[in-house]
Amino acid sequence: MGKYYQQEIETASRDQIITRQSELLVKQVRHAWDNLPYYRGKMEEKGVCPEDINGIDDLKKLPFITKNDLRLAYPYGFRAVPESECVRIQSTSGTTGKRVIAFYTQSDVDLWEECCARAIVAAGGTKEDVVHVSYGYGLFTGGMGLHGGSHKVGCLTLPMSSGNTERQLQFMEDLGSTILCCTPSYAQYLSEAINEKGIKNRLRLKAGIFGAEPWSEEMRRDIEAGLGIRAYDIYGLTELSGPGVAFECSQQTGMHINEDHFIAEIIDPDTEEVLPYGRKGELVFTSITKKAFPLIRYRTRDICVLNDEKCPCGRTHVKMSKPMGRSDDMLIVKGVNVFPSQIETVLLELGYSSNYQIVVDRVNLTDTIEVRVEMNANNFSDDLGMITKMENKVLQALRAMLGIGAKVSLVAPKSIQRSEGKAVRVIDRRKI
Amino acid sequence: MITKQISVFLENKSGELARVAGLLSENGINLRALDIAQTSSYGIIRFVSDRQTDAARILSENDYVLHVSEVFAVKVPDRPGGLSGLLDILAENEINVEYMYSSFSITDMDVAMIIRVPDVQKFEKLIEGNSEYSITNL
C-alpha cells in the first residue's frame, strides 16, 4: 500500500469527481423522495421534484436540512431503508431534545470505514502499524469509526476507548502503538503524562489522528513536540457518518473532503446563498452514497473555507479549513455538544431566572464548564441547607441534560453583566 | 411576641458584607443581632435591627434577595449556665432548634438568643410558662 488507500478515487480528475457526484446526487434525491416523506414534504414545499435534479448544478434548488429537522423527525424520520436493512446505529452526544440517531446499512458502515482508512493511510499508516484508538467507543462515532478504518487498513487495532490513562500508557509501551487516535485535548493530556513518567523514549508513536473538538495550530505544535509525532486533523459528523468526512494529508494545510461520498458547499448562513471556493461561510454537506440515512444539503453550522487548489500530496479532493466557529450558539465542551438553550431549560424548570451565564475554560488541559445562576426570591430561604440542596438539584439536572458535569455557582441578583439590555450568555475563555 | 428576622443572600466575596452594613448605616438603622452562615462560594446573613421594615425595603431596592422569617428573641442571663438551662428545657420538650445565635447585649446583665424553631406556638407557650426565661424584643 502506498500513500493512498484508494488511489484511483483519491486522485481522480476534477471532471471525474464532478461526473460521479452528479450521477450519485440524482440517484440520492430520488431515493430520498421515495423513502423520506419528511424530506419529500420539504421538496414539495419548495416546488422541486426529482425530475428537476439532473446534476450537481441543480443542487442549489434543493431544500436544506437542519438539526431542527432531524429533531422534529426523531427517531425514524430520516431512515430511508427498512429496519431489516440496518445493521447499526450511532448517536450524537446531545440530549433527548437534540439527540440525533443515525442509521447504517452494512454498505454505509463499509464506506464510512473506508473514509477512515484513507485518513489513517494519509497519516502514514500501513498494515504494519499498531493503531491505538482512545476515542470513546459506543454511541459516539469516534471510537467505532477509527476502529473500523484501522481494520480496513489491516493495522493491529487497540480498542482502548477513553480514560484510564495508566492503562493507555502501559499498552502504548508494551504493544508499541504507532498511531494514536483520540481528541486533541486527550492527546495533550497523554503527552504530559508520558513526559512526566519519562517514558517517551520507550514508545514507538509516529503519528496521531485527532478530531471531535476544535484545536489550534499552537496545540498541534505542542502535541507534536510533546509526543514526537506528526498530528493530523480529522473531521466528521454523526449525521453524515462520523469521523472521516474529511482528513488531513502530509501537507497539514486543510482536510481533504471525501467528495466521492459527500458534496460540500459553503453558504452565507443568513441569506443561504451559495458562496464560491475561498469564501468563508457555513459548511453544507450532501451525502451521496449513504443509504440508511441520506442527508441532502445538511447545514453543519460549522464556519470554514473550502480550497480547491492543487494539493502537493496528489489528492484532488477539495480541502476544508479547520472550522473557525459556529453559525449557531453550540459549544463543544469535552467533545460534547452543548447548547445554551439546554442549560436554560434546566434552570427555568427548577425555578431559577433566565439570567445565567456559561463560562467555558480549559484548566490543566481539560475543558471546564461553569453555570452562573442568579439567586432569586423563589429559591432563597434562610436555610443554607435548603439552598445547597437546590444547588445540587441543578447540578444533577445539568449532568443528566448535558452528559457532562458542570459547576454551578449561585451569584447575587443582577450581578451578571448585561450588554445593551441583553445578557452575555457564553464566555469561552479557551485559547483554541 | 415574634421577632422578624431578615436573611440576605450574599456571594462569598470581600466587600459584600461591608456593602450591606454600609446601606444600613447610611439609613441610620442599628443592628441588634447578626449571624452569618456560609459555604465557600455564597452565604446568608441573618439579622435583626431596630427598623426591620425599613431595612427590608432598602435592601430590596438595592437588588438584594431577602427573606423575612419569624424567630424568637429569648432573654438569657449573661452567666455560666444561662444558655444551657434554656437548651435543657427545649430538649426536655423535644423542640429542635433550626439555628440560633446571640444578639448584642440588651442590658449589662443579659443577652438575647435569637432562636428559629419549627413549631412557633409550642415554643411560645413553653417559654411563657417558664419563670427563668422570657421572650423579649430587641
XYZ file of N, CA, C and O in Angstrom, chain A residues 138-295:
632
model
N -18.773 3.229 21.566
C -20.186 3.211 21.945
C -20.991 4.003 20.941
O -20.715 3.959 19.743
N -21.961 4.752 21.433
C -22.815 5.529 20.530
C -22.025 6.595 19.786
O -22.320 6.931 18.651
N -21.016 7.139 20.451
C -20.128 8.144 19.867
C -19.389 7.521 18.680
O -18.912 6.391 18.752
N -19.299 8.269 17.584
C -18.738 7.680 16.364
C -17.205 7.596 16.366
O -16.637 6.863 15.558
N -16.564 8.360 17.248
C -15.100 8.432 17.214
C -14.418 7.080 17.295
O -13.625 6.708 16.428
N -14.718 6.324 18.332
C -14.073 5.030 18.540
C -14.373 4.038 17.438
O -13.474 3.483 16.801
N -15.660 3.857 17.160
C -16.074 2.859 16.177
C -15.542 3.185 14.780
O -15.164 2.302 14.017
N -15.519 4.473 14.442
C -15.100 4.881 13.101
C -13.631 4.580 12.840
O -13.282 3.888 11.877
N -12.758 5.077 13.708
C -11.324 4.848 13.505
C -10.975 3.372 13.672
O -10.082 2.848 13.005
N -11.703 2.710 14.553
C -11.518 1.280 14.750
C -11.754 0.530 13.425
O -10.929 -0.262 12.979
N -12.886 0.843 12.801
C -13.225 0.194 11.538
C -12.215 0.525 10.454
O -11.802 -0.343 9.671
N -11.801 1.802 10.422
C -10.830 2.218 9.413
C -9.512 1.490 9.588
O -8.879 1.052 8.611
N -9.114 1.323 10.820
C -7.862 0.646 11.128
C -7.906 -0.820 10.672
O -6.939 -1.350 10.126
N -9.056 -1.449 10.884
C -9.240 -2.823 10.389
C -9.063 -2.889 8.882
O -8.415 -3.779 8.350
N -9.690 -1.918 8.201
C -9.650 -1.921 6.738
C -8.203 -1.823 6.243
O -7.827 -2.469 5.266
N -7.409 -1.001 6.915
C -6.009 -0.857 6.505
C -5.232 -2.135 6.854
O -4.234 -2.466 6.219
N -5.718 -2.847 7.854
C -5.052 -4.077 8.253
C -4.087 -3.882 9.409
O -3.191 -4.694 9.655
N -4.259 -2.778 10.125
C -3.393 -2.495 11.267
C -3.827 -3.350 12.455
O -4.987 -3.736 12.558
N -2.890 -3.569 13.364
C -3.272 -4.151 14.648
C -4.009 -3.032 15.393
O -3.468 -1.944 15.583
N -5.261 -3.303 15.788
C -6.103 -2.259 16.352
C -6.285 -2.451 17.844
O -6.694 -3.536 18.279
N -5.970 -1.425 18.606
C -6.131 -1.485 20.060
C -7.373 -0.697 20.458
O -7.354 0.535 20.467
N -8.464 -1.402 20.769
C -9.709 -0.680 21.108
C -9.676 -0.184 22.550
O -10.385 -0.687 23.417
N -8.850 0.822 22.814
C -8.614 1.268 24.186
C -9.799 2.012 24.782
O -10.014 1.975 25.977
N -10.546 2.756 23.941
C -11.554 3.700 24.414
C -10.870 4.779 25.269
O -9.650 4.748 25.432
N -11.664 5.695 25.792
C -11.039 6.820 26.506
C -10.891 6.510 27.986
O -11.491 5.590 28.508
N -10.093 7.303 28.658
C -9.929 7.164 30.104
C -8.887 6.141 30.511
O -8.267 5.497 29.657
N -8.691 6.019 31.817
C -7.714 5.094 32.401
C -6.318 5.303 31.796
O -5.771 4.436 31.105
N -5.771 6.453 32.063
C -4.510 6.858 31.450
C -3.373 5.873 31.718
O -2.575 5.566 30.821
N -3.305 5.356 32.929
C -2.251 4.390 33.275
C -2.228 3.218 32.287
O -1.194 2.802 31.785
N -3.440 2.700 32.051
C -3.553 1.552 31.150
C -3.200 1.942 29.718
O -2.555 1.180 28.993
N -3.617 3.156 29.330
C -3.281 3.637 27.984
C -1.762 3.593 27.793
O -1.258 3.102 26.786
N -1.041 4.132 28.778
C 0.407 4.238 28.648
C 1.056 2.847 28.640
O 2.007 2.586 27.906
N 0.514 1.979 29.470
C 1.085 0.632 29.548
C 0.957 -0.101 28.207
O 1.905 -0.704 27.716
N -0.248 -0.025 27.608
C -0.441 -0.689 26.308
C 0.423 -0.038 25.236
O 0.987 -0.713 24.376
N 0.490 1.282 25.299
C 1.294 2.015 24.324
C 2.734 1.514 24.346
O 3.355 1.284 23.305
N 3.231 1.316 25.551
C 4.614 0.885 25.709
C 4.764 -0.603 25.378
O 5.611 -0.986 24.563
N 3.909 -1.440 25.967
C 4.075 -2.888 25.824
C 3.777 -3.385 24.410
O 4.369 -4.352 23.946
N 2.818 -2.733 23.727
C 2.444 -3.205 22.401
C 3.017 -2.337 21.278
O 2.784 -2.590 20.105
N 3.717 -1.308 21.656
C 4.387 -0.480 20.651
C 3.440 0.246 19.719
O 3.625 0.241 18.496
N 2.437 0.902 20.296
C 1.483 1.671 19.476
C 2.240 2.671 18.606
O 3.163 3.333 19.068
N 1.817 2.792 17.336
C 2.492 3.735 16.444
C 1.599 4.908 16.039
O 2.079 5.980 15.744
N 0.273 4.673 15.997
C -0.635 5.762 15.631
C -1.691 5.915 16.722
O -2.374 4.959 17.077
N -1.786 7.122 17.237
C -2.730 7.400 18.317
C -3.944 8.138 17.754
O -3.801 9.112 17.028
N -5.141 7.648 18.086
C -6.361 8.329 17.656
C -7.166 8.730 18.886
O -7.566 7.861 19.668
N -7.381 10.016 19.065
C -8.181 10.493 20.200
C -8.506 11.963 19.996
O -8.176 12.529 18.965
N -9.150 12.588 20.992
C -9.396 14.022 20.896
C -8.067 14.742 21.136
O -7.224 14.242 21.877
N -7.886 15.915 20.547
C -6.622 16.634 20.744
C -6.355 16.962 22.213
O -5.201 16.934 22.650
N -7.401 17.238 22.988
C -7.142 17.566 24.390
C -6.675 16.327 25.147
O -5.827 16.422 26.039
N -7.176 15.177 24.773
C -6.698 13.961 25.442
C -5.265 13.645 25.009
O -4.454 13.185 25.818
N -4.954 13.936 23.749
C -3.579 13.731 23.282
C -2.619 14.595 24.094
O -1.537 14.158 24.489
N -3.053 15.823 24.356
C -2.222 16.731 25.131
C -2.042 16.197 26.554
O -0.956 16.250 27.123
N -3.111 15.682 27.075
C -3.073 15.125 28.425
C -2.133 13.923 28.491
O -1.292 13.810 29.386
N -2.278 13.032 27.492
C -1.409 11.848 27.446
C 0.059 12.266 27.299
O 0.948 11.690 27.929
N 0.276 13.287 26.480
C 1.622 13.767 26.251
C 2.263 14.217 27.570
O 3.412 13.891 27.877
N 1.497 14.948 28.360
C 2.013 15.390 29.664
C 2.329 14.209 30.557
O 3.374 14.161 31.210
N 1.410 13.243 30.580
C 1.590 12.078 31.447
C 2.838 11.301 31.025
O 3.621 10.841 31.868
N 3.037 11.172 29.719
C 4.187 10.434 29.192
C 5.489 11.130 29.578
O 6.456 10.499 30.017
N 5.484 12.443 29.445
C 6.701 13.182 29.769
C 6.975 13.219 31.264
O 8.123 13.197 31.689
N 5.910 13.240 32.050
C 6.086 13.181 33.497
C 6.710 11.864 33.918
O 7.567 11.805 34.794
N 6.261 10.787 33.289
C 6.774 9.463 33.648
C 8.129 9.192 32.993
O 8.788 8.203 33.313
N 8.474 10.059 32.066
C 9.774 9.896 31.391
C 9.863 8.634 30.544
O 10.920 8.003 30.448
N 8.739 8.248 29.899
C 8.758 7.002 29.116
C 8.735 7.262 27.616
O 8.609 6.334 26.819
N 8.889 8.533 27.232
C 8.756 8.870 25.812
C 9.691 8.035 24.929
O 9.303 7.563 23.857
N 10.935 7.829 25.382
C 11.893 7.104 24.536
C 11.623 5.602 24.469
O 12.264 4.873 23.732
N 10.657 5.141 25.256
C 10.295 3.727 25.177
C 9.090 3.507 24.262
O 8.633 2.390 24.083
N 8.547 4.589 23.697
C 7.358 4.481 22.854
C 7.742 4.518 21.379
O 8.805 4.999 21.015
N 6.842 3.989 20.541
C 7.101 3.958 19.093
C 6.145 4.865 18.318
O 6.020 4.749 17.103
N 5.432 5.733 19.017
C 4.442 6.582 18.347
C 5.075 7.390 17.221
O 6.162 7.933 17.373
N 4.382 7.455 16.082
C 4.888 8.278 14.981
C 3.847 9.284 14.475
O 4.191 10.299 13.879
N 2.577 8.989 14.687
C 1.543 9.892 14.183
C 0.314 9.849 15.080
O 0.128 8.904 15.859
N -0.493 10.885 14.958
C -1.761 10.932 15.693
C -2.849 11.478 14.791
O -2.578 12.311 13.924
N -4.070 10.962 14.977
C -5.215 11.464 14.211
C -6.216 11.980 15.241
O -6.766 11.206 16.021
N -6.366 13.301 15.242
C -7.105 13.933 16.327
C -8.270 14.759 15.806
O -8.119 15.537 14.878
N -9.420 14.583 16.427
C -10.603 15.344 15.997
C -11.670 15.351 17.059
O -11.396 15.060 18.224
N -12.880 15.676 16.663
C -14.085 15.714 17.510
C -14.163 16.953 18.383
O -15.132 17.135 19.103
N -13.155 17.795 18.356
C -13.260 19.069 19.065
C -12.320 20.078 18.431
O -11.353 19.700 17.767
N -12.614 21.361 18.619
C -11.755 22.370 17.998
C -10.359 22.404 18.617
O -10.217 22.233 19.825
N -9.364 22.588 17.780
C -7.999 22.743 18.295
C -7.218 23.655 17.366
O -7.552 23.802 16.194
N -6.171 24.253 17.910
C -5.443 25.281 17.178
C -4.119 24.734 16.640
O -3.684 23.646 17.003
N -3.485 25.531 15.786
C -2.152 25.172 15.273
C -1.145 25.103 16.416
O -0.233 24.291 16.414
N -1.350 25.987 17.383
C -0.456 26.017 18.536
C -0.535 24.695 19.307
O 0.473 24.130 19.718
N -1.762 24.205 19.437
C -1.964 22.936 20.129
C -1.310 21.809 19.328
O -0.735 20.882 19.891
N -1.387 21.914 18.005
C -0.776 20.894 17.164
C 0.734 20.843 17.434
O 1.306 19.776 17.633
N 1.351 22.012 17.451
C 2.806 22.054 17.672
C 3.152 21.472 19.038
O 4.116 20.740 19.199
N 2.323 21.816 20.017
C 2.501 21.303 21.378
C 2.489 19.785 21.419
O 3.358 19.144 22.004
N 1.480 19.217 20.784
C 1.302 17.767 20.790
C 2.438 17.114 20.001
O 3.015 16.105 20.428
N 2.766 17.703 18.856
C 3.818 17.110 18.019
C 5.145 17.080 18.775
O 5.864 16.085 18.763
N 5.447 18.185 19.461
C 6.701 18.251 20.205
C 6.651 17.301 21.403
O 7.598 16.557 21.678
N 5.524 17.309 22.106
C 5.402 16.519 23.327
C 5.480 15.027 23.073
O 6.065 14.279 23.857
N 4.873 14.581 21.973
C 4.829 13.141 21.714
C 5.853 12.720 20.664
O 6.042 11.522 20.427
N 6.498 13.694 20.034
C 7.451 13.365 18.975
C 6.761 12.699 17.786
O 7.249 11.716 17.223
N 5.608 13.236 17.399
C 4.838 12.635 16.303
C 4.399 13.723 15.338
O 4.631 14.904 15.586
N 3.730 13.333 14.269
C 3.007 14.301 13.455
C 1.526 14.161 13.774
O 1.001 13.051 13.862
N 0.885 15.289 13.972
C -0.510 15.288 14.408
C -1.417 15.717 13.255
O -1.227 16.787 12.676
N -2.374 14.876 12.906
C -3.273 15.140 11.778
C -4.686 15.381 12.267
O -5.161 14.715 13.188
N -5.352 16.290 11.594
C -6.727 16.637 11.944
C -7.681 15.735 11.160
O -7.369 15.308 10.041
N -8.815 15.460 11.748
C -9.851 14.694 11.059
C -11.187 15.320 11.396
O -11.371 15.863 12.484
N -12.125 15.307 10.432
C -13.403 15.994 10.629
C -14.551 15.049 10.301
O -14.434 14.216 9.394
N -15.621 15.204 11.018
C -16.796 14.405 10.692
C -17.970 14.750 11.571
O -17.833 15.480 12.545
N -19.116 14.254 11.191
C -20.337 14.439 11.982
C -21.107 13.123 11.968
O -21.161 12.446 10.934
N -21.686 12.809 13.093
C -22.513 11.609 13.180
C -23.604 11.630 12.110
O -23.921 10.612 11.508
N -24.158 12.811 11.864
C -25.254 12.941 10.910
C -24.861 12.448 9.515
O -25.697 12.031 8.726
N -23.560 12.555 9.196
C -23.096 12.177 7.857
C -22.474 10.784 7.850
O -22.432 10.129 6.811
N -21.957 10.334 8.972
C -21.353 9.010 9.134
C -20.572 9.026 10.431
O -20.845 8.261 11.350
N -19.642 9.960 10.557
C -18.777 10.046 11.726
C -17.463 10.633 11.264
O -17.423 11.299 10.222
N -16.370 10.378 11.992
C -15.082 10.919 11.564
C -14.745 10.385 10.171
O -15.195 9.310 9.793
N -13.969 11.158 9.432
C -13.567 10.682 8.113
C -14.322 11.357 6.986
O -14.112 11.043 5.822
N -15.199 12.299 7.302
C -15.826 13.077 6.238
C -14.706 13.844 5.513
O -14.694 13.957 4.299
N -13.743 14.315 6.307
C -12.566 14.969 5.739
C -11.363 14.669 6.631
O -11.527 14.432 7.824
N -10.180 14.667 6.028
C -8.984 14.318 6.809
C -7.765 15.039 6.242
O -7.731 15.420 5.074
N -6.769 15.175 7.068
C -5.556 15.867 6.645
C -4.566 14.921 5.983
O -4.446 13.755 6.365
N -3.818 15.457 5.027
C -2.746 14.702 4.385
C -1.414 15.204 4.930
O -1.376 16.034 5.836
N -0.325 14.733 4.337
C 1.007 15.074 4.838
C 1.283 16.581 4.809
O 2.145 17.068 5.524
N 0.518 17.335 3.998
C 0.750 18.781 3.910
C 0.264 19.533 5.146
O 0.730 20.631 5.440
N -0.684 18.955 5.831
C -1.265 19.569 7.043
C -1.771 20.989 6.783
O -1.557 21.895 7.586
N -2.385 21.182 5.624
C -2.903 22.516 5.289
C -4.382 22.431 4.934
O -4.807 22.937 3.896
N -5.150 21.798 5.757
C -6.576 21.639 5.485
C -6.909 20.170 5.286
O -6.021 19.333 5.112
N -8.197 19.874 5.340
C -8.633 18.477 5.297
C -9.325 18.164 3.979
O -10.272 18.860 3.588
N -8.862 17.131 3.295
C -9.495 16.692 2.053
C -10.861 16.108 2.365
O -10.984 15.204 3.196
N -11.859 16.628 1.693
C -13.217 16.098 1.874
C -13.375 14.883 0.966
O -12.983 14.924 -0.205
N -13.914 13.829 1.474
C -14.141 12.638 0.658
C -15.305 12.898 -0.287
O -16.456 12.541 -0.026
N -14.960 13.533 -1.418
C -16.006 14.047 -2.307
C -16.730 12.974 -3.102
O -17.733 13.262 -3.749
N -16.214 11.755 -3.067
C -16.964 10.688 -3.728
C -18.147 10.263 -2.861
O -19.030 9.545 -3.319
N -18.169 10.706 -1.603
C -19.288 10.398 -0.712
C -20.075 11.635 -0.280
O -21.243 11.528 0.048
N -19.387 12.767 -0.262
C -20.034 13.983 0.256
C -19.808 15.152 -0.680
O -18.673 15.414 -1.077
N -20.882 15.852 -1.037
C -20.735 17.100 -1.784
C -20.721 18.224 -0.759
O -21.607 18.301 0.100
N -19.695 19.059 -0.851
C -19.576 20.169 0.105
C -19.963 21.477 -0.561
O -19.631 21.728 -1.711
N -20.692 22.295 0.170
C -20.997 23.656 -0.287
C -20.698 24.603 0.871
O -20.748 24.207 2.037
N -20.420 25.847 0.528
C -20.295 26.893 1.546
C -21.402 27.895 1.284
O -21.582 28.349 0.150
N -22.170 28.202 2.324
C -23.259 29.175 2.130
C -23.118 30.329 3.114
O -22.456 30.210 4.146
N -23.751 31.408 2.770
C -23.910 32.509 3.718
C -24.999 32.057 4.698
O -26.123 31.784 4.281
N -24.670 31.949 5.985
C -25.655 31.380 6.917
C -26.927 32.214 7.032
O -27.967 31.686 7.418
N -26.869 33.480 6.697
C -28.066 34.320 6.820
C -28.912 34.299 5.550
O -30.116 34.085 5.618
N -28.274 34.486 4.412
C -29.052 34.544 3.169
C -29.203 33.174 2.518
O -29.995 32.996 1.605
N -28.423 32.195 2.960
C -28.410 30.833 2.412
C -27.900 30.799 0.967
O -28.046 29.797 0.268
N -27.281 31.861 0.545
C -26.727 31.937 -0.801
C -25.430 31.114 -0.851
O -24.642 31.125 0.098
N -25.239 30.386 -1.964
C -24.029 29.570 -2.089
C -22.837 30.477 -2.420
O -22.932 31.339 -3.302
N -21.730 30.285 -1.713
C -20.542 31.127 -1.902
C -19.468 30.349 -2.661
O -19.396 29.123 -2.560
N -18.628 31.070 -3.398
C -17.566 30.385 -4.146
C -16.451 29.878 -3.220
O -16.345 30.312 -2.072
N -15.627 28.979 -3.749
C -14.469 28.495 -3.001
C -13.627 29.683 -2.550
O -13.509 30.677 -3.271
N -13.078 29.574 -1.362
C -12.231 30.653 -0.865
C -12.975 31.622 0.042
O -12.366 32.364 0.790
N -14.302 31.603 -0.048
C -15.080 32.494 0.824
C -15.444 31.764 2.106
O -15.698 30.567 2.108
N -15.485 32.532 3.176
C -15.806 31.948 4.468
C -17.319 31.865 4.638
O -18.021 32.837 4.349
N -17.792 30.737 5.106
C -19.230 30.593 5.316
C -19.550 29.273 5.991
O -18.655 28.577 6.475
N -20.829 28.955 6.004
C -21.262 27.729 6.687
C -21.139 26.535 5.740
O -21.525 26.575 4.580
N -20.596 25.480 6.288
C -20.370 24.260 5.522
C -21.678 23.464 5.439
O -22.347 23.254 6.444
N -22.002 23.043 4.214
C -23.224 22.270 3.980
C -22.825 20.982 3.260
O -22.036 21.025 2.306
N -23.325 19.857 3.714
C -22.953 18.587 3.099
C -24.159 17.831 2.552
O -25.229 17.826 3.160
N -23.941 17.192 1.424
C -24.922 16.259 0.900
C -24.247 14.893 0.835
O -23.191 14.755 0.210
N -24.820 13.927 1.511
C -24.210 12.592 1.439
C -24.827 11.866 0.251
O -26.047 11.745 0.141
N -23.976 11.420 -0.654
C -24.496 10.860 -1.911
C -24.391 9.346 -1.995
O -24.856 8.747 -2.959
N -23.788 8.734 -0.996
C -23.698 7.270 -1.053
C -24.434 6.603 0.105
O -24.671 5.410 0.086
N -24.778 7.365 1.114
C -25.394 6.760 2.290
C -26.809 6.314 1.984
O -27.610 7.078 1.453
N -27.102 5.089 2.341
C -28.424 4.540 2.031
C -29.399 4.715 3.189
O -30.551 5.080 2.999
N -28.962 4.393 4.407
C -29.908 4.337 5.520
C -30.280 5.727 6.028
O -31.370 5.928 6.545
N -29.373 6.679 5.861
C -29.580 7.999 6.472
C -29.053 9.060 5.519
O -28.041 9.708 5.769
N -29.748 9.224 4.386
C -29.227 10.124 3.351
C -29.604 11.577 3.619
O -30.754 11.946 3.488
N -28.642 12.378 4.002
C -28.952 13.783 4.264
C -28.559 14.631 3.062
O -27.439 14.541 2.563
